[in-house]
Amino acid sequence: MSESCETFYDALEYTARELPPTLLTIIIENLRTHETDVPIQIIFQDLVNVLPLQSHRKVVERLFSEWRRHKAGLSGEAMAELLQTATYCIRLQKDSLEMVWTGPQAQTSVRRTDQALLQLIRSAQQELIIVTFAAYKVPDIISAIKQALNRGVRIRFIAETVDESEGKVTFNALLAFGDAVADQVEVYVWPLENRERGINNKHGTLHAKCAVADRKVAFISSANLTEYALNINMEVGVLIRDQSFPQTLAMQFDRLILQRVLVKVD
């Protein structure tokens, strides 16, 4: 599937997930009333009158923007059917747990690690937390992060570094994203002086690999943000959508930052 198709379907899913069921029903019925040749902008203007909140309008505006850019040939009725299907699927997925996988495919229904992480990043509208031990050669992830920044998403990036790991990693993860991204995200590290030490005075390692979007969806995986981990290695993880776990995971990092266990760096 092309990236343009993915962004369209991501917007469709986001609309079905974010809007109240009663409002989705009104939008779907409104879409069905329009003839095939009615311009998309006219349909949108007609819908604005039934959207009570500015936040609702922004969600629908994103969907219509992707509709114009990538699926302009779709009629209002066809769009209504797509939105109806997405709404039904979201209701089935509410509070869902989905396995993600990199490596030999034993079953075709398992979501790929890179696809799951990209979907999570593209779905973020307010906040994105990314935690990794290492990052290297992930152009699709970088592109999705740049798009999130352009949407105004606040991004907090927590990673291991060469200095703080005392050589356990040989490449600072943030360097993989380039200056354009590095200057816009909030970067946190786990300073050596804050780490417990064990046998032979060896310190702990920032080994967590996870991400949280808008405190609604969480991604946990054995995979680092590297080309091999996302495409070649054997890695396993889980994508979690529910009412509590993503919030709890995000709050864990909130507390570590508040307690200065994790420290913000320039």
PDB file of C-alpha atoms in Angstrom:
ATOM      1  CA  MET A   1       0.000   0.000   0.000  1.00  0.00           C
ATOM      2  CA  SER A   2       1.353   3.433  -0.939  1.00  0.00           C
ATOM      3  CA  GLU A   3       2.041   6.044   1.754  1.00  0.00           C
ATOM      4  CA  SER A   4      -0.709   8.254   0.309  1.00  0.00           C
ATOM      5  CA  CYS A   5      -3.270   5.475   0.733  1.00  0.00           C
ATOM      6  CA  GLU A   6      -2.040   4.830   4.265  1.00  0.00           C
ATOM      7  CA  THR A   7      -2.482   8.472   5.301  1.00  0.00           C
ATOM      8  CA  PHE A   8      -6.019   8.443   3.881  1.00  0.00           C
ATOM      9  CA  TYR A   9      -6.979   5.292   5.755  1.00  0.00           C
ATOM     10  CA  ASP A  10      -5.252   6.540   8.906  1.00  0.00           C
ATOM     11  CA  ALA A  11      -7.434   9.678   8.740  1.00  0.00           C
ATOM     12  CA  LEU A  12     -10.516   7.516   8.203  1.00  0.00           C
ATOM     13  CA  GLU A  13      -9.659   5.396  11.246  1.00  0.00           C
ATOM     14  CA  TYR A  14      -8.882   8.468  13.358  1.00  0.00           C
ATOM     15  CA  THR A  15     -12.259   9.994  12.504  1.00  0.00           C
ATOM     16  CA  ALA A  16     -14.102   6.813  13.449  1.00  0.00           C
ATOM     17  CA  ARG A  17     -12.139   6.558  16.701  1.00  0.00           C
ATOM     18  CA  GLU A  18     -12.347  10.200  17.839  1.00  0.00           C
ATOM     19  CA  LEU A  19     -15.904  11.312  17.079  1.00  0.00           C
ATOM     20  CA  PRO A  20     -18.934  10.368  19.216  1.00  0.00           C
ATOM     21  CA  PRO A  21     -21.119   7.597  17.706  1.00  0.00           C
ATOM     22  CA  THR A  22     -24.146   9.873  17.349  1.00  0.00           C
ATOM     23  CA  LEU A  23     -22.114  12.451  15.443  1.00  0.00           C
ATOM     24  CA  LEU A  24     -20.596   9.775  13.199  1.00  0.00           C
ATOM     25  CA  THR A  25     -24.107   8.610  12.323  1.00  0.00           C
ATOM     26  CA  ILE A  26     -25.110  12.167  11.365  1.00  0.00           C
ATOM     27  CA  ILE A  27     -21.986  12.595   9.199  1.00  0.00           C
ATOM     28  CA  ILE A  28     -22.496   9.263   7.448  1.00  0.00           C
ATOM     29  CA  GLU A  29     -26.135  10.050   6.675  1.00  0.00           C
ATOM     30  CA  ASN A  30     -25.138  13.511   5.435  1.00  0.00           C
ATOM     31  CA  LEU A  31     -22.518  12.033   3.095  1.00  0.00           C
ATOM     32  CA  ARG A  32     -25.093   9.668   1.618  1.00  0.00           C
ATOM     33  CA  THR A  33     -27.358  12.549   0.602  1.00  0.00           C
ATOM     34  CA  HIS A  34     -24.851  14.063  -1.852  1.00  0.00           C
ATOM     35  CA  GLU A  35     -24.767  13.257  -5.549  1.00  0.00           C
ATOM     36  CA  THR A  36     -21.634  11.853  -7.172  1.00  0.00           C
ATOM     37  CA  ASP A  37     -20.565  15.115  -8.816  1.00  0.00           C
ATOM     38  CA  VAL A  38     -20.852  17.367  -5.730  1.00  0.00           C
ATOM     39  CA  PRO A  39     -17.417  18.908  -4.947  1.00  0.00           C
ATOM     40  CA  ILE A  40     -15.788  17.684  -1.752  1.00  0.00           C
ATOM     41  CA  GLN A  41     -15.449  21.244  -0.433  1.00  0.00           C
ATOM     42  CA  ILE A  42     -19.203  21.788  -0.773  1.00  0.00           C
ATOM     43  CA  ILE A  43     -19.875  18.584   1.175  1.00  0.00           C
ATOM     44  CA  PHE A  44     -17.498  19.747   3.897  1.00  0.00           C
ATOM     45  CA  GLN A  45     -19.137  23.161   4.187  1.00  0.00           C
ATOM     46  CA  ASP A  46     -22.503  21.472   4.506  1.00  0.00           C
ATOM     47  CA  LEU A  47     -21.171  19.286   7.320  1.00  0.00           C
ATOM     48  CA  VAL A  48     -19.625  22.162   9.271  1.00  0.00           C
ATOM     49  CA  ASN A  49     -23.123  23.238  10.308  1.00  0.00           C
ATOM     50  CA  VAL A  50     -23.688  19.963  12.207  1.00  0.00           C
ATOM     51  CA  LEU A  51     -20.296  19.871  13.989  1.00  0.00           C
ATOM     52  CA  PRO A  52     -20.796  21.410  17.441  1.00  0.00           C
ATOM     53  CA  LEU A  53     -17.154  21.646  18.564  1.00  0.00           C
ATOM     54  CA  GLN A  54     -14.007  23.032  16.958  1.00  0.00           C
ATOM     55  CA  SER A  55     -12.172  19.832  17.887  1.00  0.00           C
ATOM     56  CA  HIS A  56     -14.754  17.823  15.920  1.00  0.00           C
ATOM     57  CA  ARG A  57     -14.314  20.104  12.921  1.00  0.00           C
ATOM     58  CA  LYS A  58     -10.539  19.590  12.964  1.00  0.00           C
ATOM     59  CA  VAL A  59     -10.984  15.815  12.895  1.00  0.00           C
ATOM     60  CA  VAL A  60     -13.368  15.978   9.934  1.00  0.00           C
ATOM     61  CA  GLU A  61     -11.234  18.603   8.192  1.00  0.00           C
ATOM     62  CA  ARG A  62      -8.247  16.238   8.298  1.00  0.00           C
ATOM     63  CA  LEU A  63     -10.340  13.446   6.755  1.00  0.00           C
ATOM     64  CA  PHE A  64     -11.661  15.687   3.977  1.00  0.00           C
ATOM     65  CA  SER A  65      -8.160  17.001   3.276  1.00  0.00           C
ATOM     66  CA  GLU A  66      -6.900  13.439   2.732  1.00  0.00           C
ATOM     67  CA  TRP A  67     -10.017  12.686   0.657  1.00  0.00           C
ATOM     68  CA  ARG A  68      -9.252  15.608  -1.662  1.00  0.00           C
ATOM     69  CA  ARG A  69      -5.539  14.752  -1.902  1.00  0.00           C
ATOM     70  CA  HIS A  70      -5.688  11.003  -2.478  1.00  0.00           C
ATOM     71  CA  LYS A  71      -9.234   9.777  -3.165  1.00  0.00           C
ATOM     72  CA  ALA A  72     -10.949  12.691  -4.926  1.00  0.00           C
ATOM     73  CA  GLY A  73     -12.802  10.306  -7.244  1.00  0.00           C
ATOM     74  CA  LEU A  74     -14.797   8.777  -4.387  1.00  0.00           C
ATOM     75  CA  SER A  75     -18.440   9.845  -4.186  1.00  0.00           C
ATOM     76  CA  GLY A  76     -20.058  10.990  -0.963  1.00  0.00           C
ATOM     77  CA  GLU A  77     -21.952   7.710  -0.798  1.00  0.00           C
ATOM     78  CA  ALA A  78     -18.739   5.676  -1.185  1.00  0.00           C
ATOM     79  CA  MET A  79     -17.099   7.763   1.521  1.00  0.00           C
ATOM     80  CA  ALA A  80     -20.089   7.130   3.775  1.00  0.00           C
ATOM     81  CA  GLU A  81     -19.667   3.377   3.325  1.00  0.00           C
ATOM     82  CA  LEU A  82     -15.953   3.567   4.134  1.00  0.00           C
ATOM     83  CA  LEU A  83     -16.626   5.600   7.267  1.00  0.00           C
ATOM     84  CA  GLN A  84     -19.417   3.233   8.293  1.00  0.00           C
ATOM     85  CA  THR A  85     -17.058   0.270   7.917  1.00  0.00           C
ATOM     86  CA  ALA A  86     -14.284   2.021   9.870  1.00  0.00           C
ATOM     87  CA  THR A  87     -16.754   2.878  12.645  1.00  0.00           C
ATOM     88  CA  TYR A  88     -17.874  -0.737  12.887  1.00  0.00           C
ATOM     89  CA  CYS A  89     -14.273  -1.991  13.003  1.00  0.00           C
ATOM     90  CA  ILE A  90     -13.333   0.513  15.719  1.00  0.00           C
ATOM     91  CA  ARG A  91     -16.263  -0.670  17.846  1.00  0.00           C
ATOM     92  CA  LEU A  92     -14.982  -4.232  17.522  1.00  0.00           C
ATOM     93  CA  GLN A  93     -11.430  -3.158  18.373  1.00  0.00           C
ATOM     94  CA  LYS A  94     -12.314  -1.058  21.428  1.00  0.00           C
ATOM     95  CA  ASP A  95      -9.970  -2.089  24.216  1.00  0.00           C
ATOM     96  CA  SER A  96      -7.935  -4.300  21.896  1.00  0.00           C
ATOM     97  CA  LEU A  97      -4.631  -6.133  22.163  1.00  0.00           C
ATOM     98  CA  GLU A  98      -2.794  -6.859  18.891  1.00  0.00           C
ATOM     99  CA  MET A  99       0.437  -8.771  18.379  1.00  0.00           C
ATOM    100  CA  VAL A 100       3.114  -7.164  16.176  1.00  0.00           C
ATOM    101  CA  TRP A 101       5.989  -9.065  14.626  1.00  0.00           C
ATOM    102  CA  THR A 102       9.219  -8.833  12.636  1.00  0.00           C
ATOM    103  CA  GLY A 103      10.683 -11.962  11.053  1.00  0.00           C
ATOM    104  CA  PRO A 104       9.492 -15.130   9.278  1.00  0.00           C
ATOM    105  CA  GLN A 105       5.733 -15.053   8.848  1.00  0.00           C
ATOM    106  CA  ALA A 106       4.079 -18.094  10.390  1.00  0.00           C
ATOM    107  CA  GLN A 107       0.642 -16.523   9.877  1.00  0.00           C
ATOM    108  CA  THR A 108      -0.277 -13.725   7.493  1.00  0.00           C
ATOM    109  CA  SER A 109      -2.698 -11.949   9.827  1.00  0.00           C
ATOM    110  CA  VAL A 110       0.026 -10.695  12.212  1.00  0.00           C
ATOM    111  CA  ARG A 111       0.821  -6.977  11.897  1.00  0.00           C
ATOM    112  CA  ARG A 112       4.406  -6.048  10.986  1.00  0.00           C
ATOM    113  CA  THR A 113       6.354  -4.105  13.616  1.00  0.00           C
ATOM    114  CA  ASP A 114       7.155  -1.190  11.311  1.00  0.00           C
ATOM    115  CA  GLN A 115       3.545  -0.925  10.098  1.00  0.00           C
ATOM    116  CA  ALA A 116       2.169  -0.855  13.658  1.00  0.00           C
ATOM    117  CA  LEU A 117       4.641   1.799  14.801  1.00  0.00           C
ATOM    118  CA  LEU A 118       4.028   3.952  11.725  1.00  0.00           C
ATOM    119  CA  GLN A 119       0.281   3.793  12.271  1.00  0.00           C
ATOM    120  CA  LEU A 120       0.714   4.849  15.891  1.00  0.00           C
ATOM    121  CA  ILE A 121       2.913   7.827  14.958  1.00  0.00           C
ATOM    122  CA  ARG A 122       0.552   8.913  12.176  1.00  0.00           C
ATOM    123  CA  SER A 123      -2.449   8.723  14.503  1.00  0.00           C
ATOM    124  CA  ALA A 124      -0.950  11.104  17.096  1.00  0.00           C
ATOM    125  CA  GLN A 125      -2.602  14.526  17.192  1.00  0.00           C
ATOM    126  CA  GLN A 126      -1.468  16.021  20.508  1.00  0.00           C
ATOM    127  CA  GLU A 127       1.350  14.012  22.074  1.00  0.00           C
ATOM    128  CA  LEU A 128       3.833  11.290  21.192  1.00  0.00           C
ATOM    129  CA  ILE A 129       6.294   9.557  23.516  1.00  0.00           C
ATOM    130  CA  ILE A 130       9.019   7.404  21.950  1.00  0.00           C
ATOM    131  CA  VAL A 131      11.459   5.343  24.020  1.00  0.00           C
ATOM    132  CA  THR A 132      14.301   3.311  22.512  1.00  0.00           C
ATOM    133  CA  PHE A 133      17.738   1.920  23.248  1.00  0.00           C
ATOM    134  CA  ALA A 134      19.004   2.545  19.712  1.00  0.00           C
ATOM    135  CA  ALA A 135      17.897   4.236  16.477  1.00  0.00           C
ATOM    136  CA  TYR A 136      19.522   3.956  13.077  1.00  0.00           C
ATOM    137  CA  LYS A 137      18.483   3.992   9.387  1.00  0.00           C
ATOM    138  CA  VAL A 138      14.684   4.331   9.739  1.00  0.00           C
ATOM    139  CA  PRO A 139      13.646   6.806   7.000  1.00  0.00           C
ATOM    140  CA  ASP A 140       9.923   5.927   7.101  1.00  0.00           C
ATOM    141  CA  ILE A 141       9.788   6.505  10.853  1.00  0.00           C
ATOM    142  CA  ILE A 142      11.636   9.815  10.468  1.00  0.00           C
ATOM    143  CA  SER A 143       9.194  10.918   7.755  1.00  0.00           C
ATOM    144  CA  ALA A 144       6.198  10.068   9.965  1.00  0.00           C
ATOM    145  CA  ILE A 145       7.728  11.965  12.898  1.00  0.00           C
ATOM    146  CA  LYS A 146       8.293  15.034  10.709  1.00  0.00           C
ATOM    147  CA  GLN A 147       4.656  14.926   9.633  1.00  0.00           C
ATOM    148  CA  ALA A 148       3.590  14.670  13.279  1.00  0.00           C
ATOM    149  CA  LEU A 149       5.678  17.732  14.132  1.00  0.00           C
ATOM    150  CA  ASN A 150       4.042  19.597  11.257  1.00  0.00           C
ATOM    151  CA  ARG A 151       0.645  18.734  12.788  1.00  0.00           C
ATOM    152  CA  GLY A 152       1.760  20.373  16.025  1.00  0.00           C
ATOM    153  CA  VAL A 153       2.269  17.131  17.956  1.00  0.00           C
ATOM    154  CA  ARG A 154       4.419  17.425  21.079  1.00  0.00           C
ATOM    155  CA  ILE A 155       7.105  14.731  20.872  1.00  0.00           C
ATOM    156  CA  ARG A 156       9.177  13.469  23.785  1.00  0.00           C
ATOM    157  CA  PHE A 157      12.087  11.239  22.801  1.00  0.00           C
ATOM    158  CA  ILE A 158      13.794   9.126  25.496  1.00  0.00           C
ATOM    159  CA  ALA A 159      16.879   7.207  24.417  1.00  0.00           C
ATOM    160  CA  GLU A 160      20.221   5.774  25.389  1.00  0.00           C
ATOM    161  CA  THR A 161      23.325   7.778  24.454  1.00  0.00           C
ATOM    162  CA  VAL A 162      26.995   7.002  23.966  1.00  0.00           C
ATOM    163  CA  ASP A 163      28.055   9.004  27.038  1.00  0.00           C
ATOM    164  CA  GLU A 164      25.352   7.861  29.444  1.00  0.00           C
ATOM    165  CA  SER A 165      25.698   4.218  28.433  1.00  0.00           C
ATOM    166  CA  GLU A 166      29.503   4.311  28.734  1.00  0.00           C
ATOM    167  CA  GLY A 167      29.852   2.715  25.332  1.00  0.00           C
ATOM    168  CA  LYS A 168      26.982   0.205  25.447  1.00  0.00           C
ATOM    169  CA  VAL A 169      25.711   1.991  22.351  1.00  0.00           C
ATOM    170  CA  THR A 170      28.118   3.463  19.814  1.00  0.00           C
ATOM    171  CA  PHE A 171      25.723   5.877  18.100  1.00  0.00           C
ATOM    172  CA  ASN A 172      23.475   8.485  19.725  1.00  0.00           C
ATOM    173  CA  ALA A 173      19.908   7.598  18.769  1.00  0.00           C
ATOM    174  CA  LEU A 174      18.835  11.179  18.130  1.00  0.00           C
ATOM    175  CA  LEU A 175      21.473  11.594  15.407  1.00  0.00           C
ATOM    176  CA  ALA A 176      19.459   9.186  13.261  1.00  0.00           C
ATOM    177  CA  PHE A 177      16.687  11.785  12.983  1.00  0.00           C
ATOM    178  CA  GLY A 178      18.781  14.727  11.802  1.00  0.00           C
ATOM    179  CA  ASP A 179      18.947  18.316  13.022  1.00  0.00           C
ATOM    180  CA  ALA A 180      15.515  19.282  11.649  1.00  0.00           C
ATOM    181  CA  VAL A 181      13.808  16.769  13.953  1.00  0.00           C
ATOM    182  CA  ALA A 182      16.266  17.033  16.855  1.00  0.00           C
ATOM    183  CA  ASP A 183      15.625  20.763  17.199  1.00  0.00           C
ATOM    184  CA  GLN A 184      11.861  20.275  17.566  1.00  0.00           C
ATOM    185  CA  VAL A 185      11.522  17.292  19.897  1.00  0.00           C
ATOM    186  CA  GLU A 186      12.047  17.158  23.652  1.00  0.00           C
ATOM    187  CA  VAL A 187      14.982  14.841  24.365  1.00  0.00           C
ATOM    188  CA  TYR A 188      15.486  13.050  27.679  1.00  0.00           C
ATOM    189  CA  VAL A 189      18.299  10.826  28.921  1.00  0.00           C
ATOM    190  CA  TRP A 190      18.878   8.672  31.988  1.00  0.00           C
ATOM    191  CA  PRO A 191      22.042  10.143  33.561  1.00  0.00           C
ATOM    192  CA  LEU A 192      24.654   7.730  34.883  1.00  0.00           C
ATOM    193  CA  GLU A 193      24.449   9.188  38.378  1.00  0.00           C
ATOM    194  CA  ASN A 194      20.764   8.228  38.528  1.00  0.00           C
ATOM    195  CA  ARG A 195      21.344   4.568  37.690  1.00  0.00           C
ATOM    196  CA  GLU A 196      21.695   1.743  40.135  1.00  0.00           C
ATOM    197  CA  ARG A 197      24.820  -0.384  39.895  1.00  0.00           C
ATOM    198  CA  GLY A 198      25.138  -4.083  40.363  1.00  0.00           C
ATOM    199  CA  ILE A 199      27.907  -6.658  40.383  1.00  0.00           C
ATOM    200  CA  ASN A 200      31.337  -5.328  39.382  1.00  0.00           C
ATOM    201  CA  ASN A 201      29.890  -1.794  39.562  1.00  0.00           C
ATOM    202  CA  LYS A 202      28.066  -2.251  36.247  1.00  0.00           C
ATOM    203  CA  HIS A 203      25.206   0.204  35.730  1.00  0.00           C
ATOM    204  CA  GLY A 204      21.702  -0.348  34.412  1.00  0.00           C
ATOM    205  CA  THR A 205      20.757   0.278  30.774  1.00  0.00           C
ATOM    206  CA  LEU A 206      17.865   2.169  29.211  1.00  0.00           C
ATOM    207  CA  HIS A 207      16.606  -0.928  27.429  1.00  0.00           C
ATOM    208  CA  ALA A 208      12.886  -0.124  27.102  1.00  0.00           C
ATOM    209  CA  LYS A 209      11.366   0.057  23.606  1.00  0.00           C
ATOM    210  CA  CYS A 210       7.892   1.573  23.485  1.00  0.00           C
ATOM    211  CA  ALA A 211       5.743   4.431  22.198  1.00  0.00           C
ATOM    212  CA  VAL A 212       2.494   6.103  23.296  1.00  0.00           C
ATOM    213  CA  ALA A 213       0.198   8.233  21.120  1.00  0.00           C
ATOM    214  CA  ASP A 214      -2.181  10.702  22.776  1.00  0.00           C
ATOM    215  CA  ARG A 215      -2.270   8.424  25.864  1.00  0.00           C
ATOM    216  CA  LYS A 216      -4.735   6.225  23.980  1.00  0.00           C
ATOM    217  CA  VAL A 217      -2.555   3.754  22.083  1.00  0.00           C
ATOM    218  CA  ALA A 218       0.608   2.063  23.337  1.00  0.00           C
ATOM    219  CA  PHE A 219       3.249   0.121  21.427  1.00  0.00           C
ATOM    220  CA  ILE A 220       5.657  -2.176  23.287  1.00  0.00           C
ATOM    221  CA  SER A 221       8.247  -4.245  21.453  1.00  0.00           C
ATOM    222  CA  SER A 222      11.594  -5.989  21.686  1.00  0.00           C
ATOM    223  CA  ALA A 223      12.559  -3.999  18.566  1.00  0.00           C
ATOM    224  CA  ASN A 224      14.811  -0.949  18.594  1.00  0.00           C
ATOM    225  CA  LEU A 225      14.297   1.790  16.002  1.00  0.00           C
ATOM    226  CA  THR A 226      16.752   0.265  13.558  1.00  0.00           C
ATOM    227  CA  GLU A 227      16.547  -1.054  10.034  1.00  0.00           C
ATOM    228  CA  TYR A 228      17.305  -4.602  11.147  1.00  0.00           C
ATOM    229  CA  ALA A 229      14.903  -4.610  14.102  1.00  0.00           C
ATOM    230  CA  LEU A 230      11.979  -3.312  12.028  1.00  0.00           C
ATOM    231  CA  ASN A 231      12.580  -5.411   8.921  1.00  0.00           C
ATOM    232  CA  ILE A 232      14.996  -8.330   9.349  1.00  0.00           C
ATOM    233  CA  ASN A 233      15.396  -9.532  12.947  1.00  0.00           C
ATOM    234  CA  MET A 234      12.938 -11.742  14.790  1.00  0.00           C
ATOM    235  CA  GLU A 235      11.126  -9.321  17.123  1.00  0.00           C
ATOM    236  CA  VAL A 236       7.783  -9.440  18.901  1.00  0.00           C
ATOM    237  CA  GLY A 237       5.608  -6.815  20.515  1.00  0.00           C
ATOM    238  CA  VAL A 238       2.083  -5.681  21.196  1.00  0.00           C
ATOM    239  CA  LEU A 239      -0.181  -2.775  20.207  1.00  0.00           C
ATOM    240  CA  ILE A 240      -2.579  -1.850  23.017  1.00  0.00           C
ATOM    241  CA  ARG A 241      -5.726   0.238  22.796  1.00  0.00           C
ATOM    242  CA  ASP A 242      -7.692   0.566  26.008  1.00  0.00           C
ATOM    243  CA  GLN A 243      -8.890   3.064  28.572  1.00  0.00           C
ATOM    244  CA  SER A 244      -6.073   2.691  31.086  1.00  0.00           C
ATOM    245  CA  PHE A 245      -2.788   1.110  30.012  1.00  0.00           C
ATOM    246  CA  PRO A 246      -1.524   3.769  27.538  1.00  0.00           C
ATOM    247  CA  GLN A 247      -2.353   6.453  30.115  1.00  0.00           C
ATOM    248  CA  THR A 248      -0.529   4.513  32.844  1.00  0.00           C
ATOM    249  CA  LEU A 249       2.540   4.007  30.652  1.00  0.00           C
ATOM    250  CA  ALA A 250       2.702   7.708  29.722  1.00  0.00           C
ATOM    251  CA  MET A 251       2.331   8.697  33.375  1.00  0.00           C
ATOM    252  CA  GLN A 252       5.245   6.439  34.307  1.00  0.00           C
ATOM    253  CA  PHE A 253       7.532   8.565  32.135  1.00  0.00           C
ATOM    254  CA  ASP A 254       5.843  11.756  33.397  1.00  0.00           C
ATOM    255  CA  ARG A 255       6.862  10.822  36.939  1.00  0.00           C
ATOM    256  CA  LEU A 256      10.409   9.876  35.969  1.00  0.00           C
ATOM    257  CA  ILE A 257      10.794  13.286  34.328  1.00  0.00           C
ATOM    258  CA  LEU A 258       9.185  15.098  37.261  1.00  0.00           C
ATOM    259  CA  GLN A 259      11.479  13.292  39.698  1.00  0.00           C
ATOM    260  CA  ARG A 260      14.459  14.099  37.441  1.00  0.00           C
ATOM    261  CA  VAL A 261      15.336  10.448  37.010  1.00  0.00           C
ATOM    262  CA  LEU A 262      15.113  11.310  33.312  1.00  0.00           C
ATOM    263  CA  VAL A 263      16.700  14.664  32.468  1.00  0.00           C
ATOM    264  CA  LYS A 264      15.970  16.927  29.509  1.00  0.00           C
ATOM    265  CA  VAL A 265      18.955  17.805  27.320  1.00  0.00           C
ATOM    266  CA  ASP A 266      19.602  20.371  24.582  1.00  0.00           C
TER     267      ASP A 266
END
